[in-house]
Coordinates of C-alpha atoms (C1' of nucleotides) in Angstrom, one line a residue:
Chain P
M1 CA 191.5 119.3 115.6
R2 CA 189.5 117.9 114.5
D3 CA 186.0 119.8 115.2
E4 CA 184.6 116.8 116.6
D5 CA 187.1 117.7 119.5
K6 CA 185.7 120.9 120.3
P7 CA 181.9 119.9 122.0
E8 CA 184.2 117.2 124.2
I9 CA 185.9 120.4 126.0
R10 CA 183.2 122.1 125.6
K11 CA 182.2 119.9 127.7
L12 CA 184.7 120.2 130.7
P13 CA 184.5 122.2 133.1
L14 CA 187.3 125.1 132.2
F15 CA 185.6 125.8 128.5
R16 CA 181.8 125.3 130.0
D17 CA 181.2 129.2 130.8
M18 CA 183.2 131.3 128.2
S19 CA 182.1 132.9 125.8
A20 CA 181.7 131.1 121.9
E21 CA 183.1 133.6 120.7
N22 CA 186.9 133.3 123.1
F23 CA 186.2 128.4 122.9
E24 CA 186.4 129.6 119.2
T25 CA 189.2 131.3 119.0
L26 CA 191.0 129.9 121.4
M27 CA 190.6 126.2 119.2
Q28 CA 191.6 128.0 116.8
A29 CA 194.9 128.3 118.1
A30 CA 195.3 124.9 119.6
Y31 CA 196.9 121.8 117.1
A32 CA 196.4 118.3 117.7
H33 CA 198.9 115.4 118.1
T34 CA 199.1 111.9 118.4
F35 CA 202.0 110.5 120.4
P36 CA 202.9 106.4 120.4
A37 CA 202.8 104.4 124.2
Q38 CA 206.0 105.6 126.2
L39 CA 206.3 109.4 124.5
E40 CA 208.3 112.0 127.1
M41 CA 206.0 114.7 126.4
I42 CA 206.9 116.9 128.8
R43 CA 210.1 117.6 130.6
Q44 CA 210.4 118.6 133.5
G45 CA 211.9 121.7 134.5
E46 CA 211.5 122.6 130.7
P47 CA 209.5 126.5 129.3
A48 CA 205.5 126.0 130.3
D49 CA 204.6 126.3 126.7
F50 CA 200.8 124.5 125.7
L51 CA 198.3 123.9 127.6
H52 CA 197.3 119.8 127.0
I53 CA 193.9 118.5 126.9
M54 CA 193.5 115.0 127.2
M55 CA 191.4 113.3 124.5
E56 CA 192.5 110.0 123.7
G57 CA 194.4 107.5 125.8
T58 CA 196.4 108.0 129.2
V59 CA 199.4 109.4 130.4
E60 CA 201.2 109.7 133.4
L61 CA 202.8 112.9 135.3
F62 CA 205.4 112.1 136.8
S63 CA 208.7 113.5 138.6
G64 CA 212.4 112.6 139.0
W65 CA 215.5 114.1 141.3
R66 CA 218.3 112.6 142.0
G67 CA 217.5 108.8 139.5
R68 CA 214.8 108.7 141.5
E69 CA 211.0 109.3 139.8
T70 CA 207.5 109.0 141.1
T71 CA 204.1 109.0 139.8
M72 CA 202.4 111.7 140.4
A73 CA 199.0 111.4 139.0
V74 CA 197.6 109.5 136.1
V75 CA 195.4 111.3 133.8
R76 CA 192.9 110.3 131.2
P77 CA 190.5 111.7 129.2
V78 CA 188.5 114.4 128.9
S79 CA 190.9 116.4 131.4
T80 CA 193.3 118.9 131.4
F81 CA 197.2 118.9 133.0
I82 CA 199.8 121.2 133.7
L83 CA 196.8 124.9 134.0
A84 CA 199.2 125.9 137.2
A85 CA 202.6 125.9 135.5
C86 CA 200.8 127.6 131.8
I87 CA 199.9 130.2 133.8
K88 CA 202.6 131.3 136.0
D89 CA 204.9 131.2 133.0
A90 CA 207.2 128.3 135.2
P91 CA 208.9 125.3 134.0
Y92 CA 206.9 122.8 134.6
L93 CA 207.2 120.9 137.7
M94 CA 206.1 117.7 136.1
S95 CA 207.2 115.5 133.1
A96 CA 204.4 113.6 131.4
R97 CA 204.6 110.6 129.1
T98 CA 201.9 108.7 127.5
V99 CA 201.4 105.3 128.7
E100 CA 199.9 104.6 126.1
K101 CA 199.2 105.9 122.3
S102 CA 197.6 108.7 123.2
R103 CA 195.2 112.4 121.5
I104 CA 196.0 115.0 123.3
I105 CA 195.1 118.8 121.4
M106 CA 197.8 121.8 122.6
I107 CA 196.4 125.2 124.2
P108 CA 199.4 128.1 123.5
A109 CA 199.7 129.3 127.2
K110 CA 200.6 132.9 124.9
D111 CA 196.9 132.6 123.9
L112 CA 195.2 130.8 126.8
R113 CA 196.9 133.9 129.0
A114 CA 195.4 136.1 126.7
T115 CA 192.2 134.5 127.4
F116 CA 191.2 134.3 130.3
R117 CA 191.9 138.6 130.8
L118 CA 189.8 139.1 128.2
D119 CA 187.2 136.0 129.0
P120 CA 185.1 137.0 133.3
E121 CA 184.0 133.5 132.8
F122 CA 187.3 132.1 131.7
A123 CA 188.4 133.4 135.4
M124 CA 186.4 131.9 137.9
S125 CA 186.4 128.9 134.9
T126 CA 190.0 128.8 135.6
I127 CA 189.9 129.9 139.2
T128 CA 187.5 126.6 139.5
E129 CA 189.7 124.9 138.6
L130 CA 192.5 125.7 139.9
A131 CA 191.2 125.2 143.6
N132 CA 190.3 122.1 142.2
C133 CA 193.6 121.3 141.9
Y134 CA 195.1 122.9 145.5
R135 CA 192.5 120.9 146.3
S136 CA 193.2 117.2 144.9
V137 CA 197.0 117.9 145.8
V138 CA 196.4 119.1 149.4
R139 CA 194.3 115.6 150.0
H140 CA 197.5 113.5 148.2
A141 CA 200.0 115.7 150.5
K142 CA 197.5 114.4 153.5
G143 CA 197.9 110.7 152.0
L144 CA 201.3 110.5 151.8
K145 CA 201.7 111.8 155.4
L146 CA 199.3 110.8 157.4
R147 CA 198.4 107.4 156.3
T148 CA 200.6 103.9 156.0
S149 CA 201.3 102.7 152.4
R150 CA 198.7 99.5 153.9
E151 CA 196.9 102.0 154.5
R152 CA 196.8 104.4 151.3
V153 CA 196.3 101.6 149.1
A154 CA 193.0 100.3 152.0
A155 CA 191.7 103.4 151.1
Y156 CA 192.6 103.9 146.9
I157 CA 190.5 100.4 146.6
C158 CA 187.4 102.7 148.5
R159 CA 187.5 104.8 146.1
Q160 CA 187.7 103.6 143.1
S161 CA 184.9 101.3 144.1
R162 CA 183.1 104.4 144.7
L163 CA 183.7 106.3 141.4
A164 CA 182.3 102.7 140.2
G165 CA 178.9 103.2 141.8
N166 CA 180.1 100.9 144.8
A167 CA 181.1 98.2 142.8
A168 CA 182.0 94.8 145.0
S169 CA 184.5 94.5 142.2
F170 CA 186.3 97.1 139.1
I171 CA 189.3 96.3 137.5
L172 CA 192.6 98.3 137.8
P173 CA 192.3 101.1 136.0
I174 CA 196.4 101.0 135.2
E175 CA 199.2 99.0 135.6
K176 CA 199.7 98.8 139.7
R177 CA 203.9 99.5 139.5
L178 CA 202.4 102.3 138.2
L179 CA 199.8 103.2 141.1
A180 CA 202.1 101.8 143.2
S181 CA 203.9 105.0 142.8
Y182 CA 201.4 106.9 142.7
L183 CA 201.2 106.0 146.5
G184 CA 203.5 106.7 147.3
M185 CA 205.6 103.1 147.7
T186 CA 208.0 100.2 145.7
P187 CA 206.1 97.3 143.7
E188 CA 207.0 94.5 146.2
N189 CA 205.4 97.1 148.6
F190 CA 202.4 97.9 146.9
S191 CA 202.1 93.8 146.2
R192 CA 202.7 92.8 149.8
A193 CA 200.3 95.7 151.3
I194 CA 197.2 94.5 149.0
K195 CA 198.3 90.2 149.9
A196 CA 197.6 91.7 153.7
L197 CA 194.6 93.3 152.6
Q198 CA 193.3 89.5 152.2
S199 CA 193.0 89.3 155.9
D200 CA 190.7 92.6 155.2
G201 CA 187.8 91.6 152.4
V202 CA 189.6 92.4 149.7
A203 CA 190.9 90.1 146.7
I204 CA 192.3 90.5 143.9
D205 CA 192.9 88.1 140.7
G206 CA 195.5 90.0 138.4
M207 CA 194.2 93.5 138.0
R208 CA 190.3 92.9 138.9
I209 CA 189.6 93.9 143.2
I210 CA 187.0 91.8 144.3
I211 CA 186.0 93.8 148.0
T212 CA 184.7 91.2 150.1
D213 CA 183.9 92.3 153.7
P214 CA 183.2 96.6 152.8
K215 CA 183.6 96.7 156.4
A216 CA 186.8 95.3 157.5
L217 CA 188.6 97.2 154.6
E218 CA 186.9 100.7 154.8
A219 CA 187.5 99.2 159.0
I220 CA 191.7 100.3 157.7
A221 CA 191.6 102.5 154.7
G222 CA 189.2 104.9 157.6
P223 CA 187.8 106.8 154.8
D224 CA 187.2 110.7 155.1
S225 CA 185.7 113.0 152.9
L226 CA 188.7 115.7 152.8
M227 CA 191.3 113.5 151.9
D228 CA 188.8 111.2 149.8
G229 CA 186.9 113.2 147.9
P230 CA 183.0 114.3 148.7
D231 CA 180.3 111.3 148.0
G232 CA 180.2 112.6 144.6
N233 CA 183.7 112.6 143.9
S234 CA 183.1 116.2 141.8
E235 CA 185.9 117.8 143.6
F236 CA 187.3 115.2 140.9
P237 CA 186.6 117.0 137.4
G238 CA 189.4 115.7 136.0
A239 CA 191.9 118.5 136.1
D240 CA 196.0 117.8 137.3
F241 CA 195.5 114.9 139.9
P242 CA 192.0 113.2 139.0
E243 CA 191.5 109.8 140.1
V244 CA 191.8 107.6 137.6
P245 CA 187.8 108.0 136.2
W246 CA 185.0 104.7 136.1
D247 CA 185.5 104.1 131.8
A248 CA 183.8 102.1 129.7
K249 CA 186.6 99.8 129.9
Q250 CA 185.8 99.0 133.1
R251 CA 182.2 98.3 132.4
E252 CA 182.7 96.0 130.1
A253 CA 185.4 94.1 132.1
M254 CA 182.1 93.8 134.3
Chain X
M1 CA 190.0 146.0 161.8
R2 CA 192.4 149.3 161.9
D3 CA 193.4 151.6 159.3
E4 CA 196.6 151.1 159.8
D5 CA 196.5 147.1 158.4
K6 CA 195.2 148.6 154.9
P7 CA 198.7 149.8 153.5
E8 CA 199.4 146.7 153.7
I9 CA 197.6 144.2 152.9
R10 CA 197.5 146.2 150.3
K11 CA 201.4 145.5 149.4
L12 CA 199.7 141.4 149.4
P13 CA 199.8 139.7 145.8
L14 CA 196.5 139.5 145.6
F15 CA 195.3 142.7 146.2
R16 CA 197.9 144.7 144.8
D17 CA 196.0 144.8 141.9
M18 CA 192.7 145.8 142.3
S19 CA 190.9 149.2 141.7
A20 CA 190.9 151.4 145.5
E21 CA 186.7 151.1 145.3
N22 CA 186.4 147.5 144.9
F23 CA 189.3 147.1 148.1
E24 CA 187.2 149.0 150.5
T25 CA 184.1 147.6 150.5
L26 CA 185.6 144.4 150.3
M27 CA 187.9 145.8 153.5
Q28 CA 184.8 147.4 155.1
A29 CA 182.9 144.2 154.7
A30 CA 185.9 142.3 157.1
Y31 CA 187.3 141.6 160.8
A32 CA 189.6 141.6 162.7
H33 CA 190.6 139.7 165.6
T34 CA 194.0 138.7 168.1
F35 CA 193.4 135.1 169.0
P36 CA 195.6 133.3 172.4
A37 CA 198.1 131.3 171.2
Q38 CA 196.6 128.0 170.8
L39 CA 193.6 127.8 170.3
E40 CA 192.0 126.5 167.3
M41 CA 190.2 128.6 165.5
I42 CA 190.0 126.7 162.1
R43 CA 188.3 122.9 162.5
Q44 CA 189.1 120.7 158.8
G45 CA 185.8 120.0 158.0
E46 CA 184.3 123.0 158.2
P47 CA 182.2 125.6 156.2
A48 CA 184.6 128.1 155.2
D49 CA 183.3 131.0 156.2
F50 CA 186.8 133.7 155.9
L51 CA 189.7 134.1 153.7
H52 CA 192.3 134.9 156.7
I53 CA 195.1 137.3 156.7
M54 CA 198.2 136.8 158.9
M55 CA 198.8 140.6 160.4
E56 CA 200.6 139.1 163.4
G57 CA 202.1 135.9 164.8
T58 CA 202.0 133.4 163.9
V59 CA 199.2 130.0 162.9
E60 CA 199.4 127.0 161.9
L61 CA 197.8 124.5 159.7
F62 CA 197.8 121.3 160.3
S63 CA 195.3 117.9 159.4
G64 CA 194.7 115.0 161.8
W65 CA 193.3 111.4 160.7
R66 CA 192.1 108.8 163.1
G67 CA 194.1 110.7 166.4
R68 CA 196.9 111.3 164.0
E69 CA 198.2 115.1 163.2
T70 CA 201.0 116.5 161.3
T71 CA 201.6 119.9 160.3
M72 CA 200.7 121.2 156.6
A73 CA 201.7 124.4 156.8
V74 CA 203.6 127.3 159.0
V75 CA 202.6 130.6 157.9
R76 CA 203.8 133.7 158.6
P77 CA 202.8 137.7 158.6
V78 CA 201.5 139.3 156.1
S79 CA 200.1 136.7 154.1
T80 CA 197.0 134.3 153.7
F81 CA 195.5 130.7 153.8
I82 CA 192.5 128.8 152.7
L83 CA 191.6 130.5 150.1
A84 CA 190.7 127.7 148.0
A85 CA 188.0 126.5 150.1
C86 CA 186.4 129.9 150.0
I87 CA 187.0 129.9 146.6
K88 CA 185.5 126.6 146.7
D89 CA 182.6 127.2 149.2
A90 CA 183.8 123.5 150.2
P91 CA 184.7 122.4 153.7
Y92 CA 187.9 123.1 155.3
L93 CA 190.7 120.6 154.7
M94 CA 193.5 121.8 157.6
S95 CA 192.6 123.1 160.7
A96 CA 194.7 125.9 161.7
R97 CA 196.1 127.0 164.9
T98 CA 197.2 130.0 167.3
V99 CA 200.8 129.3 167.3
E100 CA 201.2 132.2 169.6
K101 CA 199.4 134.6 170.2
S102 CA 197.7 136.7 166.2
R103 CA 196.6 139.4 164.9
I104 CA 194.1 137.9 161.8
I105 CA 191.8 139.8 159.2
M106 CA 189.2 137.8 158.0
I107 CA 187.2 138.9 154.7
P108 CA 183.9 136.9 154.6
A109 CA 184.3 134.7 151.3
K110 CA 180.5 135.5 150.3
D111 CA 181.9 139.7 149.6
L112 CA 185.3 137.4 148.4
R113 CA 183.7 135.6 146.2
A114 CA 181.6 137.8 144.8
T115 CA 185.0 140.3 144.4
F116 CA 186.1 138.8 141.9
R117 CA 182.7 138.2 140.2
L118 CA 182.9 142.0 139.8
D119 CA 186.8 143.4 139.6
P120 CA 188.4 141.1 136.7
E121 CA 192.3 142.6 138.0
F122 CA 191.6 140.9 141.1
A123 CA 190.3 137.6 139.4
M124 CA 194.1 137.7 137.3
S125 CA 195.3 138.2 141.2
T126 CA 193.7 135.3 142.2
I127 CA 194.4 133.5 139.0
T128 CA 197.9 133.8 140.0
E129 CA 197.2 133.1 144.1
L130 CA 195.9 129.8 144.0
A131 CA 198.3 128.7 140.6
N132 CA 201.3 129.5 143.1
C133 CA 199.7 127.8 146.3
Y134 CA 199.5 124.7 143.3
R135 CA 202.3 124.7 142.5
S136 CA 204.1 125.5 146.7
V137 CA 201.9 121.8 147.8
V138 CA 203.2 120.1 145.1
R139 CA 207.0 120.4 145.5
H140 CA 205.9 119.4 149.0
A141 CA 204.7 116.6 147.6
K142 CA 207.1 115.4 145.4
G143 CA 209.6 117.0 148.8
L144 CA 208.0 113.6 150.5
K145 CA 207.6 111.3 147.8
L146 CA 211.2 111.2 146.2
R147 CA 213.6 112.6 149.2
T148 CA 213.9 110.6 152.6
S149 CA 213.8 112.1 155.8
R150 CA 217.5 112.8 155.8
E151 CA 217.5 114.8 152.8
R152 CA 214.6 116.6 153.3
V153 CA 215.7 118.7 156.4
A154 CA 219.3 118.8 154.1
A155 CA 217.2 120.6 151.7
Y156 CA 215.3 122.2 154.6
I157 CA 218.6 123.9 156.0
C158 CA 219.3 125.0 152.3
R159 CA 216.0 126.3 151.6
Q160 CA 216.6 128.5 155.0
S161 CA 220.4 130.0 154.2
R162 CA 219.3 130.6 151.0
L163 CA 216.5 132.6 152.5
A164 CA 218.4 134.3 154.8
G165 CA 220.6 135.7 151.5
N166 CA 223.0 133.0 151.8
A167 CA 223.7 133.0 155.7
A168 CA 226.5 130.2 157.6
S169 CA 224.9 130.5 160.1
F170 CA 220.3 131.4 160.9
I171 CA 217.8 130.6 164.3
L172 CA 214.7 128.0 163.0
P173 CA 211.9 129.6 162.5
I174 CA 209.5 128.0 164.4
E175 CA 209.7 124.5 166.3
K176 CA 211.5 121.2 166.2
R177 CA 208.8 119.6 166.8
L178 CA 206.2 121.9 163.9
L179 CA 209.2 121.6 161.6
A180 CA 209.8 117.9 162.1
S181 CA 205.6 117.2 161.0
Y182 CA 205.9 119.9 158.7
L183 CA 208.4 117.9 156.9
G184 CA 206.8 114.3 157.2
M185 CA 208.8 112.9 160.3
T186 CA 208.9 112.5 164.2
P187 CA 211.1 115.2 166.3
E188 CA 212.9 112.4 167.4
N189 CA 214.0 111.2 163.9
F190 CA 214.0 115.4 163.5
S191 CA 216.4 114.9 165.8
R192 CA 218.5 112.3 164.8
A193 CA 218.9 113.1 161.1
I194 CA 219.8 117.1 162.0
K195 CA 222.6 115.9 164.1
A196 CA 223.4 112.7 161.7
L197 CA 224.4 115.4 159.8
Q198 CA 226.6 117.3 161.7
S199 CA 229.5 115.0 159.1
D200 CA 227.9 116.3 156.7
G201 CA 228.5 120.6 156.9
V202 CA 226.1 121.9 159.1
A203 CA 225.7 122.7 162.6
I204 CA 223.3 122.7 165.2
D205 CA 223.4 125.0 168.9
G206 CA 220.2 125.1 170.6
M207 CA 218.1 127.2 168.0
R208 CA 221.3 127.8 166.0
I209 CA 222.3 126.6 162.3
I210 CA 225.8 126.6 161.9
I211 CA 226.8 125.4 157.5
T212 CA 229.8 124.4 157.9
D213 CA 230.3 123.2 155.1
P214 CA 228.1 124.0 152.6
K215 CA 229.4 121.9 149.5
A216 CA 229.0 118.8 151.5
L217 CA 225.3 119.3 152.6
E218 CA 224.3 120.4 148.9
A219 CA 225.3 117.6 148.1
I220 CA 223.1 114.9 150.8
A221 CA 219.6 118.0 150.1
G222 CA 220.6 119.1 145.8
P223 CA 218.6 121.1 146.4
D224 CA 216.1 121.5 143.2
S225 CA 215.1 125.0 142.0
L226 CA 211.4 122.5 140.9
M227 CA 211.4 121.4 144.1
D228 CA 212.9 123.9 146.3
G229 CA 211.6 126.8 144.5
P230 CA 214.0 129.3 142.4
D231 CA 216.7 131.5 143.1
G232 CA 214.8 134.3 143.6
N233 CA 212.4 132.2 145.6
S234 CA 209.5 134.9 144.3
E235 CA 207.8 131.3 144.6
F236 CA 207.1 131.4 147.7
P237 CA 204.6 135.1 148.0
G238 CA 203.7 133.6 152.2
A239 CA 199.8 131.8 150.7
D240 CA 198.7 128.7 151.3
F241 CA 201.7 127.6 151.6
P242 CA 205.3 129.2 152.0
E243 CA 208.4 128.7 153.5
V244 CA 209.4 130.2 156.3
P245 CA 210.0 133.4 155.9
W246 CA 212.7 136.0 156.9
D247 CA 212.3 138.0 159.4
A248 CA 213.6 141.1 161.5
K249 CA 213.4 137.8 164.7
Q250 CA 215.6 136.6 162.9
R251 CA 217.6 139.2 161.8
E252 CA 218.2 139.6 165.9
A253 CA 219.5 136.5 166.4
M254 CA 222.2 136.7 163.9
Chain C
dC1 C1' 209.2 125.9 193.6
dG2 C1' 206.5 123.2 190.8
dA3 C1' 204.0 121.1 186.5
dA4 C1' 204.4 121.6 182.1
dC5 C1' 206.5 120.4 177.8
dC6 C1' 210.0 121.3 174.0
dC7 C1' 213.7 118.5 173.2
dT8 C1' 217.5 114.4 172.9
dT9 C1' 218.7 110.0 173.0
dG10 C1' 218.5 104.6 173.6
dA11 C1' 216.5 100.6 173.1
dC12 C1' 213.5 98.4 170.7
dA13 C1' 209.5 97.4 167.4
dG14 C1' 207.6 97.9 163.3
dA15 C1' 206.8 99.6 158.5
dA16 C1' 209.1 99.9 154.0
dA17 C1' 213.5 99.8 150.6
dT18 C1' 216.2 97.1 148.5
dC19 C1' 218.2 92.8 146.1
dA20 C1' 217.8 88.3 144.3
dA21 C1' 214.9 85.0 142.4
dC22 C1' 211.5 83.2 140.1
dT23 C1' 207.6 83.3 137.0
dA24 C1' 204.0 84.4 133.7
dA25 C1' 202.3 87.1 129.5
dG26 C1' 202.9 89.4 125.9
dG27 C1' 205.6 90.6 121.7
dT28 C1' 209.7 90.0 118.3
dG29 C1' 211.6 88.2 114.6
dG30 C1' 213.5 84.1 113.2
Chain U
dC1 C1' 204.8 79.0 114.4
dC2 C1' 207.9 78.7 117.8
dA3 C1' 212.7 80.3 120.3
dC4 C1' 213.1 84.0 122.6
dC5 C1' 213.3 88.0 124.7
dT6 C1' 211.2 91.8 127.5
dT7 C1' 208.2 93.4 131.0
dA8 C1' 205.2 93.1 134.7
dG9 C1' 204.2 91.0 139.2
dT10 C1' 205.2 88.4 142.5
dT11 C1' 207.6 85.9 146.4
dG12 C1' 211.5 86.2 149.9
dA13 C1' 215.6 87.3 152.6
dT14 C1' 217.4 90.8 154.4
dT15 C1' 218.8 95.8 155.1
dT16 C1' 218.0 100.1 156.2
dC17 C1' 215.1 103.2 157.8
dT18 C1' 211.5 105.7 160.6
dG19 C1' 207.5 104.9 164.3
dT20 C1' 207.1 103.8 169.3
dC21 C1' 208.1 103.6 173.9
dA22 C1' 210.7 105.6 177.9
dA23 C1' 213.8 107.7 180.3
dG24 C1' 215.6 112.5 182.0
dG25 C1' 217.8 116.8 181.3
dG26 C1' 216.4 121.3 181.0
dT27 C1' 214.2 125.5 180.2
dT28 C1' 209.2 128.4 180.5
dC29 C1' 205.6 129.8 183.0
dG30 C1' 201.9 130.5 186.4

DNA sequence: CGAACCCTTGACAGAAATCAACTAAGGTGG
DNA sequence: CCACCTTAGTTGATTTCTGTCAAGGGTTCG
C-alpha cells in the first residue's frame, strides 16, 4: 500500500485513537489492491478474511437469495466495511462488488483481531464503530417496515439534501437502479415514486434532484432523527451502512 | 437486585469473561425492577440511561412513526437489550414494553461505559456481542427485502422448528399479532399466509404449528444460514435481536 | 355476565412487482 | 465516423401481493 494512504486511514474514527505503534503494525500487514468495475470481490457465505478500507471508488454491498438480489449499502471513501464478519470470524452475510474502479486496502482479519486484544483504545473505537453500524441497520430496517416506498424515496431525498448542507438541489450519487434496490423497491417503482413526488415539491432532471417545496416534501417524508439520523449526521461515519456522502463530484455539479 | 440473579447474568456471553471484581462492581450499581404487563418502560427518542437485562418475562422492542408501529424484536430471559444506545450515549431508536409481567435488571449506562474502559475482557465481550447484534439485524433486513411475507412466515416456522430440535410440532412462543408485526406484515396477512401454507406442509391448531411435510415447507422457506442463522443457532445469543428461544413453557406444551 | 381483545374471514382498495415496449445515452468495433 | 449493441431509465398494462375495513367467533378477565 502507498504511504500516503496512511494519514487518510488514520483519520477514520476506527483508527484514530489507537497507538501509533499498533497502527503501523496493522498497516504493515495490509495489502492494497485496485479492482476494475463490476468485479465481485466478496461473495456472501465465504469466510471473512479481510477488513476492507475503501480508498477510491464505489462499492456495492448486496445480498442474494434464490435469484433475487438486493443492495444493502453503497460504500464510498474513506470508510471500512464488513467489520462485523471479521470480528466474528464468520462468513460474510453480504457480497460486495465494485460499481466503478476502486482502490481498496485489505487488513487481514487475524491481525485485526489480535490488535484490539492488544490495544484498549482500538477496542473502544471498534465498540463505537460497531454500535454505529448496528444503529444504522436498525434505522434501515425501521424505514423498510414503517414507511411506504414513496415515503422512503422522499426521506432519502431529504437526507441527501441535508447532507449537501440543506441544498435545494443535488445530484444523485449513484445509479437509480442501485438506489431503488437499496430503498427496497424495483427501478420501475422508484421511477414512478419520484414522478409521483413531483406534486409534492420534488422535480427531477436526469440525475439532478430539485426540491421546489421543502415543506411539502417534508410533509411526505416525515424526517425523523430516529430513522434518518440526527442533524449533524454524526451517526453516519461511513461505516458498514453509510449514507452516501457529499463529495467533490457533487460540488462540481452544482 | 437479588443475589441469586448474579450467576444467571454471569453466564451471559457479555459478562462471562470479565474479572470477578469488575463484575461485582457493575452489579452493585445495578437496580432490579419488576414491571407489570403492557408497561412502556422505554420510549424511543429518550436518552439511553440503562442497559437492561431480562430476568423473567417477555419484552417487546418496537418502533413507531406517524401512528404506525412495528415490532423490532421480542426479548426473553436471559438476555440484554439496547446495548448499542447505551454505548453511544444516544437516544433509544426503539421503544420497549412488557408483554407480560417482567423482572428486569438495569445497569446504569455510565457504569457500563466506565467498565469496558477498565476491563479489556469486557471490552472484547462487548465487541462480540455488538457484532452478533449487528449481524442479526442484517439478517432481519435481508429477510424483509428478499423474501415475500409468505416466505418469511415459512422461514420463521423452519427456524422455530430447528430451535426446538427439529421438532415436527411446536407452540408459537408469542402472540400472532406480535409475530406478524415482527415479520413485517399485518395480523390479517399473517393469518392468511399460514393458511396458504397448509398446502405446503404446515398445519396450525390454535397456537400449535405442525409441520406435516418438512420438504415442502423448506421448498417455500428456502432456509439459508446467511439469513436464518447457522445450524447451531450460536449467532442468536439473545442479544438485541434474539430469535425467540426454546424454553420450558414450550417443552411442557409438547 | 359483560367487556375487551385476539384471531379469523371476506370484500375491497391500494401498493408494488412483473411484463413488455420504447427511448436515450454510452461504448465497441468495423 | 458511423452503425451497432448494450444498458439505464421511463412508461404503460397487467397481475400479484398486501393493507384496510368490517364483521363475527372465541377467549380471558374483571
